[in-house]
PDB file of C-alpha atoms in Angstrom:
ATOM      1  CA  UNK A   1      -9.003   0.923  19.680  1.00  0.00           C
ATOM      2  CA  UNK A   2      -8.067   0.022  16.324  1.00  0.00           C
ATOM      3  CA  UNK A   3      -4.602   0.819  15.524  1.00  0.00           C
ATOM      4  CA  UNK A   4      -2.269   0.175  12.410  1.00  0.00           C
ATOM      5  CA  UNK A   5       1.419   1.651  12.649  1.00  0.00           C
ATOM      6  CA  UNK A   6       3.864   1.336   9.558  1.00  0.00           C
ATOM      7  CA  UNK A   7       7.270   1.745  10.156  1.00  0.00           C
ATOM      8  CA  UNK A   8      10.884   0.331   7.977  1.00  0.00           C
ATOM      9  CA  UNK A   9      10.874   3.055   5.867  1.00  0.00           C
ATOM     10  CA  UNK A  10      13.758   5.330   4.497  1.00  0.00           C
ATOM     11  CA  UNK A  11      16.249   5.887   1.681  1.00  0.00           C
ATOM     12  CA  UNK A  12      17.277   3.114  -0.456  1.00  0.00           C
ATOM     13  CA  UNK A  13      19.395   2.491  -3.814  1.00  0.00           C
ATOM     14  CA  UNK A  14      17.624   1.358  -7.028  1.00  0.00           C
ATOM     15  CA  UNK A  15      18.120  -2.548  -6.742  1.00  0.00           C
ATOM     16  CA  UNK A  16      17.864  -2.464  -3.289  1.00  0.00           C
ATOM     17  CA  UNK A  17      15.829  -3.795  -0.391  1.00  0.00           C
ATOM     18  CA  UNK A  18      13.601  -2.686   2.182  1.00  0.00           C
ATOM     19  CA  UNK A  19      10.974  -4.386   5.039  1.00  0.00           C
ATOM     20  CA  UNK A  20       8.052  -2.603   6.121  1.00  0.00           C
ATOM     21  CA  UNK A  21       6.461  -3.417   8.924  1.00  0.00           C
ATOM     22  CA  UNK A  22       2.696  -3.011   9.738  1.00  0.00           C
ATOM     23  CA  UNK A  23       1.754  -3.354  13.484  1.00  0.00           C
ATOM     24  CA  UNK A  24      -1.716  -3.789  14.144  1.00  0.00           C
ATOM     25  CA  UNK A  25      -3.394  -3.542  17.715  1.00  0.00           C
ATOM     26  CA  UNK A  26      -7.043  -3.898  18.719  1.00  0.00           C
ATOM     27  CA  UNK A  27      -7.897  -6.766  16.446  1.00  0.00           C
ATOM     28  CA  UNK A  28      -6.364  -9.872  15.431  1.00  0.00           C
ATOM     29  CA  UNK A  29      -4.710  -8.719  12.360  1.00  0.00           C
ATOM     30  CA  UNK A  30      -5.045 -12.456  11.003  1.00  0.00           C
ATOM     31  CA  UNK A  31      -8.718 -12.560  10.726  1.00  0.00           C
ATOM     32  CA  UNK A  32      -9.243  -9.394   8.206  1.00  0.00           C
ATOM     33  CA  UNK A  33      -7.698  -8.636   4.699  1.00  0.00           C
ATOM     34  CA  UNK A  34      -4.488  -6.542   5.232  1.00  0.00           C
ATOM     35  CA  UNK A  35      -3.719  -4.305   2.254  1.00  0.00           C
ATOM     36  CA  UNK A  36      -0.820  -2.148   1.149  1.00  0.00           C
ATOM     37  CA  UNK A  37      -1.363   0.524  -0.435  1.00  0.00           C
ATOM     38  CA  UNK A  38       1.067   3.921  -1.819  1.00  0.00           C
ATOM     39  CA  UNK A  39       1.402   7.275  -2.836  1.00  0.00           C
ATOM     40  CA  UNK A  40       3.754   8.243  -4.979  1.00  0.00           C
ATOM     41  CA  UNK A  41       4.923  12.405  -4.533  1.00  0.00           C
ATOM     42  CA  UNK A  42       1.905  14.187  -5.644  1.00  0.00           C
ATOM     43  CA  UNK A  43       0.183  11.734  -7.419  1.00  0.00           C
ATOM     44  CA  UNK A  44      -2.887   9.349  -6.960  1.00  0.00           C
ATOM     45  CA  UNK A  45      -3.081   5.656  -5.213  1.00  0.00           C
ATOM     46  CA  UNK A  46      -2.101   2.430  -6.147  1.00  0.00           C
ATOM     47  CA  UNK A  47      -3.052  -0.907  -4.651  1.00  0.00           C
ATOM     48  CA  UNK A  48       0.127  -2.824  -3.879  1.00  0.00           C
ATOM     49  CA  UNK A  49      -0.873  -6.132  -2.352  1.00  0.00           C
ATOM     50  CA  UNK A  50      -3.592  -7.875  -0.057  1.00  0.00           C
ATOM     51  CA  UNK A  51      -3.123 -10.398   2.197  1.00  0.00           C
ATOM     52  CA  UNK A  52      -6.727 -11.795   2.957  1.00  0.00           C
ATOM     53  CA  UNK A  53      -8.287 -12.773   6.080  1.00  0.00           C
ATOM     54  CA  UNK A  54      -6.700 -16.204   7.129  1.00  0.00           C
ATOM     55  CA  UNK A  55      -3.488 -15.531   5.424  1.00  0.00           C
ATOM     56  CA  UNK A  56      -2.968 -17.937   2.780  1.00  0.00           C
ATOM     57  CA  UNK A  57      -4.377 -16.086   0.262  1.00  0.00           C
ATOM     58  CA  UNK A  58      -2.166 -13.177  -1.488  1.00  0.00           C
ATOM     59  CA  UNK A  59      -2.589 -10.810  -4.251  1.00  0.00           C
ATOM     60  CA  UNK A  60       0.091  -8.316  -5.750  1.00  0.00           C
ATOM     61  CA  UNK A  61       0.105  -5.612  -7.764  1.00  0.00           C
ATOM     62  CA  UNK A  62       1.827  -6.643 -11.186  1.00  0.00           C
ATOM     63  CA  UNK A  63       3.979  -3.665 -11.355  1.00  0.00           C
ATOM     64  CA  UNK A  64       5.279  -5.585  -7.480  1.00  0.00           C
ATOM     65  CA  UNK A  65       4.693  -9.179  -8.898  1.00  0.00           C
ATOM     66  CA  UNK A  66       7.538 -11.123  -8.458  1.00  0.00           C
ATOM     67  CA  UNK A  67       9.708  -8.033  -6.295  1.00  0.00           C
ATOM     68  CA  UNK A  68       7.616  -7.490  -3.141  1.00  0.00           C
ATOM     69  CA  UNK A  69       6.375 -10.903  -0.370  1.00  0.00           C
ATOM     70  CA  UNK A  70       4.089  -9.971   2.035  1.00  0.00           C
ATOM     71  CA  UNK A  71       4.018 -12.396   5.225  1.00  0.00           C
ATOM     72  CA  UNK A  72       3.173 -11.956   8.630  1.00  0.00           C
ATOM     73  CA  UNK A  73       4.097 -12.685  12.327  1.00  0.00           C
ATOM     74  CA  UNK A  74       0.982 -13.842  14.008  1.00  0.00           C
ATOM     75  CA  UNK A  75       2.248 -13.659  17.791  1.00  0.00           C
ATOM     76  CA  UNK A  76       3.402  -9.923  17.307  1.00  0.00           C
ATOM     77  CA  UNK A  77       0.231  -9.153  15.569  1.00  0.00           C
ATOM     78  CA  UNK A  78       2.365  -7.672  12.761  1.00  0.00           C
ATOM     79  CA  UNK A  79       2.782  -7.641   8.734  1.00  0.00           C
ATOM     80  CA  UNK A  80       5.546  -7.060   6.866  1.00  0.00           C
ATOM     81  CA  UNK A  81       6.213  -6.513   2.942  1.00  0.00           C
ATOM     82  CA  UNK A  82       9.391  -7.615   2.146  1.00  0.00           C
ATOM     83  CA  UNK A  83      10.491  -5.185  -1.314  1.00  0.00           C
ATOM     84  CA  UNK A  84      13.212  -6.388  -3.412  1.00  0.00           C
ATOM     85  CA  UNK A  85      14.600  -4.977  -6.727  1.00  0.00           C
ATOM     86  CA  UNK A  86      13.666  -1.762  -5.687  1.00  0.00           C
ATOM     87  CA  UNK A  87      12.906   0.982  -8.254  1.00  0.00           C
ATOM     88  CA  UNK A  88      12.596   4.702  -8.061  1.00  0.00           C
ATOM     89  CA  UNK A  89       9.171   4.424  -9.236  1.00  0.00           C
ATOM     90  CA  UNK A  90       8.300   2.281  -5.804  1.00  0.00           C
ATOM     91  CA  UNK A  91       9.023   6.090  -4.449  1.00  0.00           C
ATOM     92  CA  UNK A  92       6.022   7.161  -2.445  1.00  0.00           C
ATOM     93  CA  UNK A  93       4.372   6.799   0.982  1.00  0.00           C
ATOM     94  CA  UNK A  94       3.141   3.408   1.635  1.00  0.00           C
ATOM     95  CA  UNK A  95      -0.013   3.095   3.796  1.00  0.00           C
ATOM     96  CA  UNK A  96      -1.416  -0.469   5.721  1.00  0.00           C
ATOM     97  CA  UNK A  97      -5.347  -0.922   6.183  1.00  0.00           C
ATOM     98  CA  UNK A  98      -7.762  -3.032   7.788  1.00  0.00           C
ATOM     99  CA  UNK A  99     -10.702  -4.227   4.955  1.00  0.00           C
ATOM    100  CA  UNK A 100     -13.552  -6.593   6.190  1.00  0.00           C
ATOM    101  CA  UNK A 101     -14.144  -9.519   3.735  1.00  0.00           C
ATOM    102  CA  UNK A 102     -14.430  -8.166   0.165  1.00  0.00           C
ATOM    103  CA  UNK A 103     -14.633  -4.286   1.432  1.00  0.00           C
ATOM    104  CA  UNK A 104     -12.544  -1.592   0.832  1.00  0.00           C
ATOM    105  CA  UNK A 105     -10.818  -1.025   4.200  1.00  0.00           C
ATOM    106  CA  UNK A 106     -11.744   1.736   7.010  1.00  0.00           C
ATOM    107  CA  UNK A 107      -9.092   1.734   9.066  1.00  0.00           C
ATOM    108  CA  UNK A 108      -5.564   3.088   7.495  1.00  0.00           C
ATOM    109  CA  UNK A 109      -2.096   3.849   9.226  1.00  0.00           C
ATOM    110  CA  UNK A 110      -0.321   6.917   9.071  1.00  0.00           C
ATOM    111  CA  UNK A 111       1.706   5.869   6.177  1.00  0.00           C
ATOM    112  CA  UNK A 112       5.678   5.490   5.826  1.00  0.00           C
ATOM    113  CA  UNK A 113       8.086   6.991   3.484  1.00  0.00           C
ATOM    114  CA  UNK A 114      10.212   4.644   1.091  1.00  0.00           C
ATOM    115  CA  UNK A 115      11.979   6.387  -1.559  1.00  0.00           C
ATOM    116  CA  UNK A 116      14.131   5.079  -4.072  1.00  0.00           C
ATOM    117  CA  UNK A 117      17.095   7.347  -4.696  1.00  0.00           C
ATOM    118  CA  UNK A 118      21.233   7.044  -5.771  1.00  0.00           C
TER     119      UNK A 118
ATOM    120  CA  UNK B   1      -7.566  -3.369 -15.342  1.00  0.00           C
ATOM    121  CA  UNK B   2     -10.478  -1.594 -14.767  1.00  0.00           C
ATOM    122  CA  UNK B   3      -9.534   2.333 -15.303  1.00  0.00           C
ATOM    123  CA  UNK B   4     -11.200   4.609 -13.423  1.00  0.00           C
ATOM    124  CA  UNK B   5     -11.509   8.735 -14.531  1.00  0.00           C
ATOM    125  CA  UNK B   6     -12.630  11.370 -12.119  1.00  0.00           C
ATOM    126  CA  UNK B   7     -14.108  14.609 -13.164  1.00  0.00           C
ATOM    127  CA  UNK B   8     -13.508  17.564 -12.854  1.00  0.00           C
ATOM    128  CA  UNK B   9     -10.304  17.530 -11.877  1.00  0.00           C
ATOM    129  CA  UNK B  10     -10.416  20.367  -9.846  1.00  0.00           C
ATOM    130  CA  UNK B  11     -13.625  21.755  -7.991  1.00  0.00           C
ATOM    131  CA  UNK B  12     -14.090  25.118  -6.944  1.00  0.00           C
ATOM    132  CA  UNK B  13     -16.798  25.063  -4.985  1.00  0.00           C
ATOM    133  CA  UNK B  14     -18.777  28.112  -2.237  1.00  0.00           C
ATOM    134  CA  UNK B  15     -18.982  27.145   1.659  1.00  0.00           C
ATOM    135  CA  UNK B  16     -22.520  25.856   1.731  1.00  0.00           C
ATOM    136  CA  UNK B  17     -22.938  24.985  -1.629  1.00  0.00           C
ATOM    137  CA  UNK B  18     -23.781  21.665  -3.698  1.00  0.00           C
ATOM    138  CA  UNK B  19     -20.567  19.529  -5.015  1.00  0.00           C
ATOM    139  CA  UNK B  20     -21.063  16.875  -7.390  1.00  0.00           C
ATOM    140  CA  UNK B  21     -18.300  14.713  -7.829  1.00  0.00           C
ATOM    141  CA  UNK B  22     -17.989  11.801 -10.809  1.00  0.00           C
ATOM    142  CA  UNK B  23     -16.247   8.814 -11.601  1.00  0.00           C
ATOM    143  CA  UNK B  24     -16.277   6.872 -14.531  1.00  0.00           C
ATOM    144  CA  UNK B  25     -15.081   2.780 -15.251  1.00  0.00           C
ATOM    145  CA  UNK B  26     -14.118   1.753 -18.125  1.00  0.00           C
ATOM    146  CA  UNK B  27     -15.890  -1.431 -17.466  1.00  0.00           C
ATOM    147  CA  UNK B  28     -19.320  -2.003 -16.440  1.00  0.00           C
ATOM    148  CA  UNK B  29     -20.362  -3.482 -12.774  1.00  0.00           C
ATOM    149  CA  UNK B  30     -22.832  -3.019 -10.036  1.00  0.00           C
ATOM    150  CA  UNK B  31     -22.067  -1.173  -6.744  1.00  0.00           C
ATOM    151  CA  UNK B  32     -18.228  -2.448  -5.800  1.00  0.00           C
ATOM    152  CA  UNK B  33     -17.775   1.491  -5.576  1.00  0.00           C
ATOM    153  CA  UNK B  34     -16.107   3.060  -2.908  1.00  0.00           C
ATOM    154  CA  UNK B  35     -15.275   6.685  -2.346  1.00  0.00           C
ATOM    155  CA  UNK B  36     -12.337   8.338   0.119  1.00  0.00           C
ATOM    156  CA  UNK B  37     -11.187  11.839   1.534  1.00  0.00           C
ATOM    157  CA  UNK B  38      -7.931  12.744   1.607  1.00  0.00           C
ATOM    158  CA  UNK B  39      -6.537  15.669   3.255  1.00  0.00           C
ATOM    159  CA  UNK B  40      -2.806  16.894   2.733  1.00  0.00           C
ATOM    160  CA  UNK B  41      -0.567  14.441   5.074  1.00  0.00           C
ATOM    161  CA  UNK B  42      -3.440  12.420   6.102  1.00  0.00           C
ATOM    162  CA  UNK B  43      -4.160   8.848   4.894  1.00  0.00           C
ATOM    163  CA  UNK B  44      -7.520   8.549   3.085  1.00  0.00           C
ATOM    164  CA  UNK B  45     -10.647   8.301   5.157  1.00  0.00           C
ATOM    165  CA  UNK B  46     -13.340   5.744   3.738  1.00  0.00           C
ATOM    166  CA  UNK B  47     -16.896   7.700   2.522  1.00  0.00           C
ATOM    167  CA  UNK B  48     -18.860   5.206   1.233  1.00  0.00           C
ATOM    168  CA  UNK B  49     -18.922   1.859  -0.304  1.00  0.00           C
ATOM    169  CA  UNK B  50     -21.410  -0.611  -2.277  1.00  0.00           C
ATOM    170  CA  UNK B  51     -21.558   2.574  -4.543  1.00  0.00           C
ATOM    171  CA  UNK B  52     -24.046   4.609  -1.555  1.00  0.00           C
ATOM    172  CA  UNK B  53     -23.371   2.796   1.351  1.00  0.00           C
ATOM    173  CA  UNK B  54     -21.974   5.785   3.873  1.00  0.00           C
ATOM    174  CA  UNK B  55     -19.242   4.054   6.020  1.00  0.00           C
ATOM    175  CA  UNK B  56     -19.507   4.377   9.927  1.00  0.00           C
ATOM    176  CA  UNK B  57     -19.413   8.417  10.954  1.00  0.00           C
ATOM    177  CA  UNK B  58     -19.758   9.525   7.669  1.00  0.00           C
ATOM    178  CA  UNK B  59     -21.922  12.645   8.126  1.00  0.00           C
ATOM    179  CA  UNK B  60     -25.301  12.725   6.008  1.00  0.00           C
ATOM    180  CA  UNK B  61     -24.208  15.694   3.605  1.00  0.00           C
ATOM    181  CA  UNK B  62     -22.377  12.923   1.718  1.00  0.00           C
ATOM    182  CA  UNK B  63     -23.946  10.486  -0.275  1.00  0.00           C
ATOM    183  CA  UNK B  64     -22.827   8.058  -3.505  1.00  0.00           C
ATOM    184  CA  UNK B  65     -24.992   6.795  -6.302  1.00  0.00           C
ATOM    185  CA  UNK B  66     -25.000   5.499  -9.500  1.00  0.00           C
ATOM    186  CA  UNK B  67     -23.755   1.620 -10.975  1.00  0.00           C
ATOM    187  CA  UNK B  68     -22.422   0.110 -14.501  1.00  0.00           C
ATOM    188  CA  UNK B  69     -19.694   2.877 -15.154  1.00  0.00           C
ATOM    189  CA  UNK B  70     -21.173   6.121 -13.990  1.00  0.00           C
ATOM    190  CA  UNK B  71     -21.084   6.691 -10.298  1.00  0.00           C
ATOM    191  CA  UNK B  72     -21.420  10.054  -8.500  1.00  0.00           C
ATOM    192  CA  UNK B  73     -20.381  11.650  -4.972  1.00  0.00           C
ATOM    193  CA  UNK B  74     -22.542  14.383  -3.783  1.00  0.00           C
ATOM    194  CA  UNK B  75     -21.723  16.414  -0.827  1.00  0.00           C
ATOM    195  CA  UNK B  76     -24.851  18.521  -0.304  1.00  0.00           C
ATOM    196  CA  UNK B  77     -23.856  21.352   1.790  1.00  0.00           C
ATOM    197  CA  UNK B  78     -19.885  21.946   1.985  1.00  0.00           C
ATOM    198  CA  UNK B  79     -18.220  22.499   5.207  1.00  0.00           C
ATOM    199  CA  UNK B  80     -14.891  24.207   5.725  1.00  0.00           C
ATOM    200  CA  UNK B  81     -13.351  20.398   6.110  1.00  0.00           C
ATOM    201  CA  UNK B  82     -14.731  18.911   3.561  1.00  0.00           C
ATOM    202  CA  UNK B  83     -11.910  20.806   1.197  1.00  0.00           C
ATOM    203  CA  UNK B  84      -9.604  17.739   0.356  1.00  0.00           C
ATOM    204  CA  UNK B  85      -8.966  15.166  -2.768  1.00  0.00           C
ATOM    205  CA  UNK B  86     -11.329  12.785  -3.015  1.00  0.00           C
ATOM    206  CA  UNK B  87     -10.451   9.293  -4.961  1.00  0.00           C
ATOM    207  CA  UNK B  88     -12.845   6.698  -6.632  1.00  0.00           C
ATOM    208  CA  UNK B  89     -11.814   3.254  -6.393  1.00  0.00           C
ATOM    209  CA  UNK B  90     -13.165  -0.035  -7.500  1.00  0.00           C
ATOM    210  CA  UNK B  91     -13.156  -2.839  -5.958  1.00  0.00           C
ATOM    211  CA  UNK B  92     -15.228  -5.520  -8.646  1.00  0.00           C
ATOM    212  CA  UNK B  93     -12.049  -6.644 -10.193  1.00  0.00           C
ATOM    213  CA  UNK B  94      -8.108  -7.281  -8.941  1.00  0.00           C
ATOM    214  CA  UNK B  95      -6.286  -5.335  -8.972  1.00  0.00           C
ATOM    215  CA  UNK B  96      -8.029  -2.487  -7.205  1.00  0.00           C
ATOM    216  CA  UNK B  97      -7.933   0.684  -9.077  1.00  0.00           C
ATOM    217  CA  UNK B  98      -8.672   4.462  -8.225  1.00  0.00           C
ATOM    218  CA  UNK B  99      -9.521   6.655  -9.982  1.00  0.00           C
ATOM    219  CA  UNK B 100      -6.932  10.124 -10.124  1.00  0.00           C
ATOM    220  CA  UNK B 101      -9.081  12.569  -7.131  1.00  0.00           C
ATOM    221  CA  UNK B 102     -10.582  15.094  -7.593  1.00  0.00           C
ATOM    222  CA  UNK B 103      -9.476  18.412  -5.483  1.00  0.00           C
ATOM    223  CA  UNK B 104     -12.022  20.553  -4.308  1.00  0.00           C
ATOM    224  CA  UNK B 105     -11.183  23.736  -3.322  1.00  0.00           C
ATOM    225  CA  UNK B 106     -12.572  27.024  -1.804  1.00  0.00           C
ATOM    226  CA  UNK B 107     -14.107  29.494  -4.259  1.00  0.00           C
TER     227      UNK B 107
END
Protein backbone atom coordinates (compact mmCIF):
# COMPACT_ATOMS: atom_id res chain seq x y z
CA UNK A 1 0.00 0.00 0.00
CA UNK A 2 1.17 3.27 -0.93
CA UNK A 3 1.85 5.43 1.92
CA UNK A 4 3.36 9.05 2.35
CA UNK A 5 3.52 10.45 6.07
CA UNK A 6 4.78 14.15 6.72
CA UNK A 7 5.80 14.95 9.96
CA UNK A 8 8.55 18.07 11.54
CA UNK A 9 6.04 20.42 11.70
CA UNK A 10 5.13 23.12 14.39
CA UNK A 11 5.61 26.72 15.53
CA UNK A 12 8.54 28.62 14.46
CA UNK A 13 9.94 32.38 14.62
CA UNK A 14 10.21 34.47 11.41
CA UNK A 15 13.98 33.78 10.46
CA UNK A 16 13.84 30.54 11.69
CA UNK A 17 14.25 26.92 10.68
CA UNK A 18 12.35 23.91 10.30
CA UNK A 19 12.86 20.04 8.64
CA UNK A 20 10.05 18.24 7.32
CA UNK A 21 10.17 14.95 6.83
CA UNK A 22 8.27 12.86 4.19
CA UNK A 23 8.24 9.03 4.80
CA UNK A 24 7.22 7.05 2.02
CA UNK A 25 6.35 3.20 2.18
CA UNK A 26 5.19 0.85 -0.58
CA UNK A 27 7.44 2.15 -3.30
CA UNK A 28 10.89 3.17 -3.61
CA UNK A 29 10.48 6.77 -3.05
CA UNK A 30 13.74 7.29 -5.29
CA UNK A 31 12.33 6.15 -8.50
CA UNK A 32 9.20 8.75 -8.77
CA UNK A 33 9.10 12.66 -8.63
CA UNK A 34 8.51 13.71 -4.96
CA UNK A 35 6.75 17.07 -4.69
CA UNK A 36 5.96 19.51 -1.91
CA UNK A 37 3.28 21.17 -2.00
CA UNK A 38 1.16 23.89 0.73
CA UNK A 39 -1.78 25.47 1.86
CA UNK A 40 -1.72 28.47 3.31
CA UNK A 41 -5.04 29.16 6.03
CA UNK A 42 -7.91 29.32 3.74
CA UNK A 43 -6.39 29.91 0.66
CA UNK A 44 -5.47 27.95 -2.60
CA UNK A 45 -2.16 25.70 -3.45
CA UNK A 46 1.18 26.41 -4.23
CA UNK A 47 3.85 24.16 -5.67
CA UNK A 48 6.91 24.35 -3.43
CA UNK A 49 9.53 22.06 -4.89
CA UNK A 50 10.04 18.66 -6.87
CA UNK A 51 12.55 16.38 -6.51
CA UNK A 52 12.36 14.11 -9.73
CA UNK A 53 12.65 10.52 -10.12
CA UNK A 54 16.44 9.62 -9.67
CA UNK A 55 17.12 12.49 -7.44
CA UNK A 56 19.50 14.72 -8.99
CA UNK A 57 17.21 16.78 -10.49
CA UNK A 58 15.44 19.67 -8.27
CA UNK A 59 13.08 22.41 -8.85
CA UNK A 60 11.88 25.18 -6.30
CA UNK A 61 9.40 27.45 -6.09
CA UNK A 62 11.01 31.06 -6.44
CA UNK A 63 9.17 32.49 -3.60
CA UNK A 64 11.50 29.14 -1.66
CA UNK A 65 14.52 29.64 -4.08
CA UNK A 66 17.46 30.01 -2.27
CA UNK A 67 15.55 29.34 1.58
CA UNK A 68 14.24 25.76 1.34
CA UNK A 69 16.87 22.22 0.15
CA UNK A 70 15.11 19.31 -0.42
CA UNK A 71 17.33 15.99 -0.09
CA UNK A 72 16.62 12.63 0.76
CA UNK A 73 17.70 9.49 2.76
CA UNK A 74 17.50 6.60 0.42
CA UNK A 75 17.89 3.65 3.08
CA UNK A 76 14.95 5.12 5.26
CA UNK A 77 12.93 5.63 2.20
CA UNK A 78 12.42 9.23 3.39
CA UNK A 79 12.52 13.07 2.10
CA UNK A 80 13.10 15.91 3.86
CA UNK A 81 12.83 19.83 3.02
CA UNK A 82 15.13 21.58 4.92
CA UNK A 83 13.33 25.53 5.34
CA UNK A 84 15.51 28.28 6.29
CA UNK A 85 14.76 32.05 6.63
CA UNK A 86 11.46 31.26 7.49
CA UNK A 87 8.61 33.75 6.84
CA UNK A 88 5.09 34.05 8.07
CA UNK A 89 3.94 33.79 4.64
CA UNK A 90 5.57 29.99 4.50
CA UNK A 91 2.40 29.63 7.09
CA UNK A 92 0.22 26.84 5.82
CA UNK A 93 -0.09 23.03 5.71
CA UNK A 94 2.51 21.44 3.67
CA UNK A 95 1.53 18.23 1.81
CA UNK A 96 4.23 15.38 0.09
CA UNK A 97 3.04 13.41 -3.16
CA UNK A 98 3.99 10.70 -5.31
CA UNK A 99 3.85 11.99 -9.36
CA UNK A 100 4.86 9.42 -12.12
CA UNK A 101 7.26 10.97 -14.72
CA UNK A 102 5.87 14.34 -15.90
CA UNK A 103 2.26 13.72 -14.09
CA UNK A 104 0.65 15.48 -11.58
CA UNK A 105 0.88 13.14 -8.56
CA UNK A 106 -1.99 10.66 -7.14
CA UNK A 107 -0.89 9.78 -4.10
CA UNK A 108 -0.70 12.76 -1.29
CA UNK A 109 0.05 12.60 2.58
CA UNK A 110 -2.03 13.90 5.15
CA UNK A 111 -0.27 17.14 5.26
CA UNK A 112 1.69 18.89 8.28
CA UNK A 113 1.28 22.17 9.89
CA UNK A 114 4.27 24.79 9.80
CA UNK A 115 3.37 28.15 10.84
CA UNK A 116 5.42 31.04 11.11
CA UNK A 117 4.56 33.09 14.18
CA UNK A 118 6.51 35.58 17.07
CA UNK B 1 4.14 31.83 -14.71
CA UNK B 2 1.34 30.50 -16.23
CA UNK B 3 -1.87 31.96 -14.18
CA UNK B 4 -4.61 29.98 -13.94
CA UNK B 5 -8.51 31.53 -13.09
CA UNK B 6 -11.35 29.32 -12.05
CA UNK B 7 -14.92 30.23 -12.48
CA UNK B 8 -17.37 30.64 -10.74
CA UNK B 9 -16.01 30.95 -7.69
CA UNK B 10 -18.63 29.50 -5.89
CA UNK B 11 -21.19 26.82 -7.27
CA UNK B 12 -24.44 26.22 -5.96
CA UNK B 13 -25.47 23.40 -7.44
CA UNK B 14 -29.03 20.63 -6.81
CA UNK B 15 -28.19 16.85 -5.76
CA UNK B 16 -28.46 15.24 -9.16
CA UNK B 17 -27.88 18.02 -11.20
CA UNK B 18 -25.21 19.06 -14.00
CA UNK B 19 -21.96 21.14 -12.67
CA UNK B 20 -19.77 22.70 -15.05
CA UNK B 21 -16.67 23.80 -13.75
CA UNK B 22 -13.92 26.18 -15.81
CA UNK B 23 -10.49 27.08 -15.81
CA UNK B 24 -8.76 29.44 -17.76
CA UNK B 25 -4.54 29.90 -18.60
CA UNK B 26 -3.24 32.72 -19.36
CA UNK B 27 -1.05 30.95 -21.77
CA UNK B 28 -1.92 28.63 -24.42
CA UNK B 29 -0.96 24.66 -24.34
CA UNK B 30 -2.37 21.30 -25.11
CA UNK B 31 -3.70 18.88 -22.43
CA UNK B 32 -0.96 19.26 -19.34
CA UNK B 33 -4.37 19.85 -17.38
CA UNK B 34 -5.09 18.29 -14.32
CA UNK B 35 -8.05 18.66 -12.03
CA UNK B 36 -8.33 17.78 -7.95
CA UNK B 37 -11.04 17.47 -5.10
CA UNK B 38 -10.54 18.77 -2.02
CA UNK B 39 -12.62 18.25 0.91
CA UNK B 40 -12.22 20.33 4.26
CA UNK B 41 -9.04 18.65 6.15
CA UNK B 42 -8.36 16.31 3.42
CA UNK B 43 -5.40 16.57 0.98
CA UNK B 44 -6.52 16.91 -2.66
CA UNK B 45 -7.56 13.81 -4.51
CA UNK B 46 -6.34 13.69 -8.29
CA UNK B 47 -9.59 13.77 -11.01
CA UNK B 48 -8.13 13.81 -14.11
CA UNK B 49 -5.12 14.66 -16.05
CA UNK B 50 -3.90 15.14 -19.85
CA UNK B 51 -6.89 17.65 -19.70
CA UNK B 52 -9.73 14.31 -19.78
CA UNK B 53 -7.77 11.62 -18.72
CA UNK B 54 -9.90 10.32 -15.40
CA UNK B 55 -7.18 9.11 -12.90
CA UNK B 56 -7.55 5.50 -11.41
CA UNK B 57 -11.19 5.24 -9.39
CA UNK B 58 -12.37 8.28 -10.60
CA UNK B 59 -16.10 7.54 -11.03
CA UNK B 60 -17.57 8.22 -14.68
CA UNK B 61 -19.86 11.29 -13.63
CA UNK B 62 -16.61 13.26 -13.92
CA UNK B 63 -15.04 14.11 -16.96
CA UNK B 64 -12.40 17.09 -18.26
CA UNK B 65 -12.17 18.63 -21.68
CA UNK B 66 -11.02 21.35 -23.48
CA UNK B 67 -6.99 22.55 -24.51
CA UNK B 68 -5.10 26.03 -25.41
CA UNK B 69 -6.52 28.09 -22.36
CA UNK B 70 -10.07 26.98 -21.89
CA UNK B 71 -10.51 23.74 -20.10
CA UNK B 72 -13.70 22.50 -18.38
CA UNK B 73 -14.70 19.92 -15.47
CA UNK B 74 -18.06 18.46 -15.75
CA UNK B 75 -19.55 16.39 -13.10
CA UNK B 76 -22.75 15.07 -14.69
CA UNK B 77 -24.90 13.98 -11.94
CA UNK B 78 -23.82 15.39 -8.34
CA UNK B 79 -23.61 13.16 -5.43
CA UNK B 80 -23.80 14.21 -1.81
CA UNK B 81 -19.69 13.83 -1.81
CA UNK B 82 -18.92 15.41 -4.55
CA UNK B 83 -19.52 18.92 -2.46
CA UNK B 84 -15.79 20.08 -2.04
CA UNK B 85 -13.22 22.76 -3.75
CA UNK B 86 -12.01 21.72 -6.72
CA UNK B 87 -8.49 23.27 -8.10
CA UNK B 88 -7.11 23.49 -11.75
CA UNK B 89 -3.55 23.11 -12.09
CA UNK B 90 -1.11 23.10 -14.91
CA UNK B 91 1.47 21.25 -15.33
CA UNK B 92 3.04 22.50 -19.16
CA UNK B 93 5.35 24.93 -17.57
CA UNK B 94 7.56 25.17 -14.03
CA UNK B 95 6.52 26.19 -11.79
CA UNK B 96 3.23 24.37 -11.44
CA UNK B 97 0.36 26.62 -10.93
CA UNK B 98 -3.38 26.16 -9.77
CA UNK B 99 -5.75 27.79 -10.37
CA UNK B 100 -7.86 29.44 -6.97
CA UNK B 101 -10.94 26.29 -6.61
CA UNK B 102 -13.86 26.55 -7.09
CA UNK B 103 -16.41 25.56 -4.06
CA UNK B 104 -19.40 23.87 -4.89
CA UNK B 105 -21.95 23.79 -2.59
CA UNK B 106 -25.50 22.40 -1.89
CA UNK B 107 -28.41 24.45 -3.23
Amino acid sequence: QIQLVESGGGVVQPGGSLRLSCAASGFTFSSYPIHWVRQAPGKGLEWVAVVWSGGTDKDYADSVKGRFIVSGDNPKNTLYLQMNSLRADDSGVYYCARGWQRLPPGYWGRGIQVTVSS
Amino acid sequence: EIVMTQSPATLSVSPGERATLSCRASQSFTNNLAWYQQKPGQAPRLLVYGASTRASGIPARFSGSGSGTEFTLTISSLQSEDFAVYFCQQYNNWPWTFGQGTMVEIK
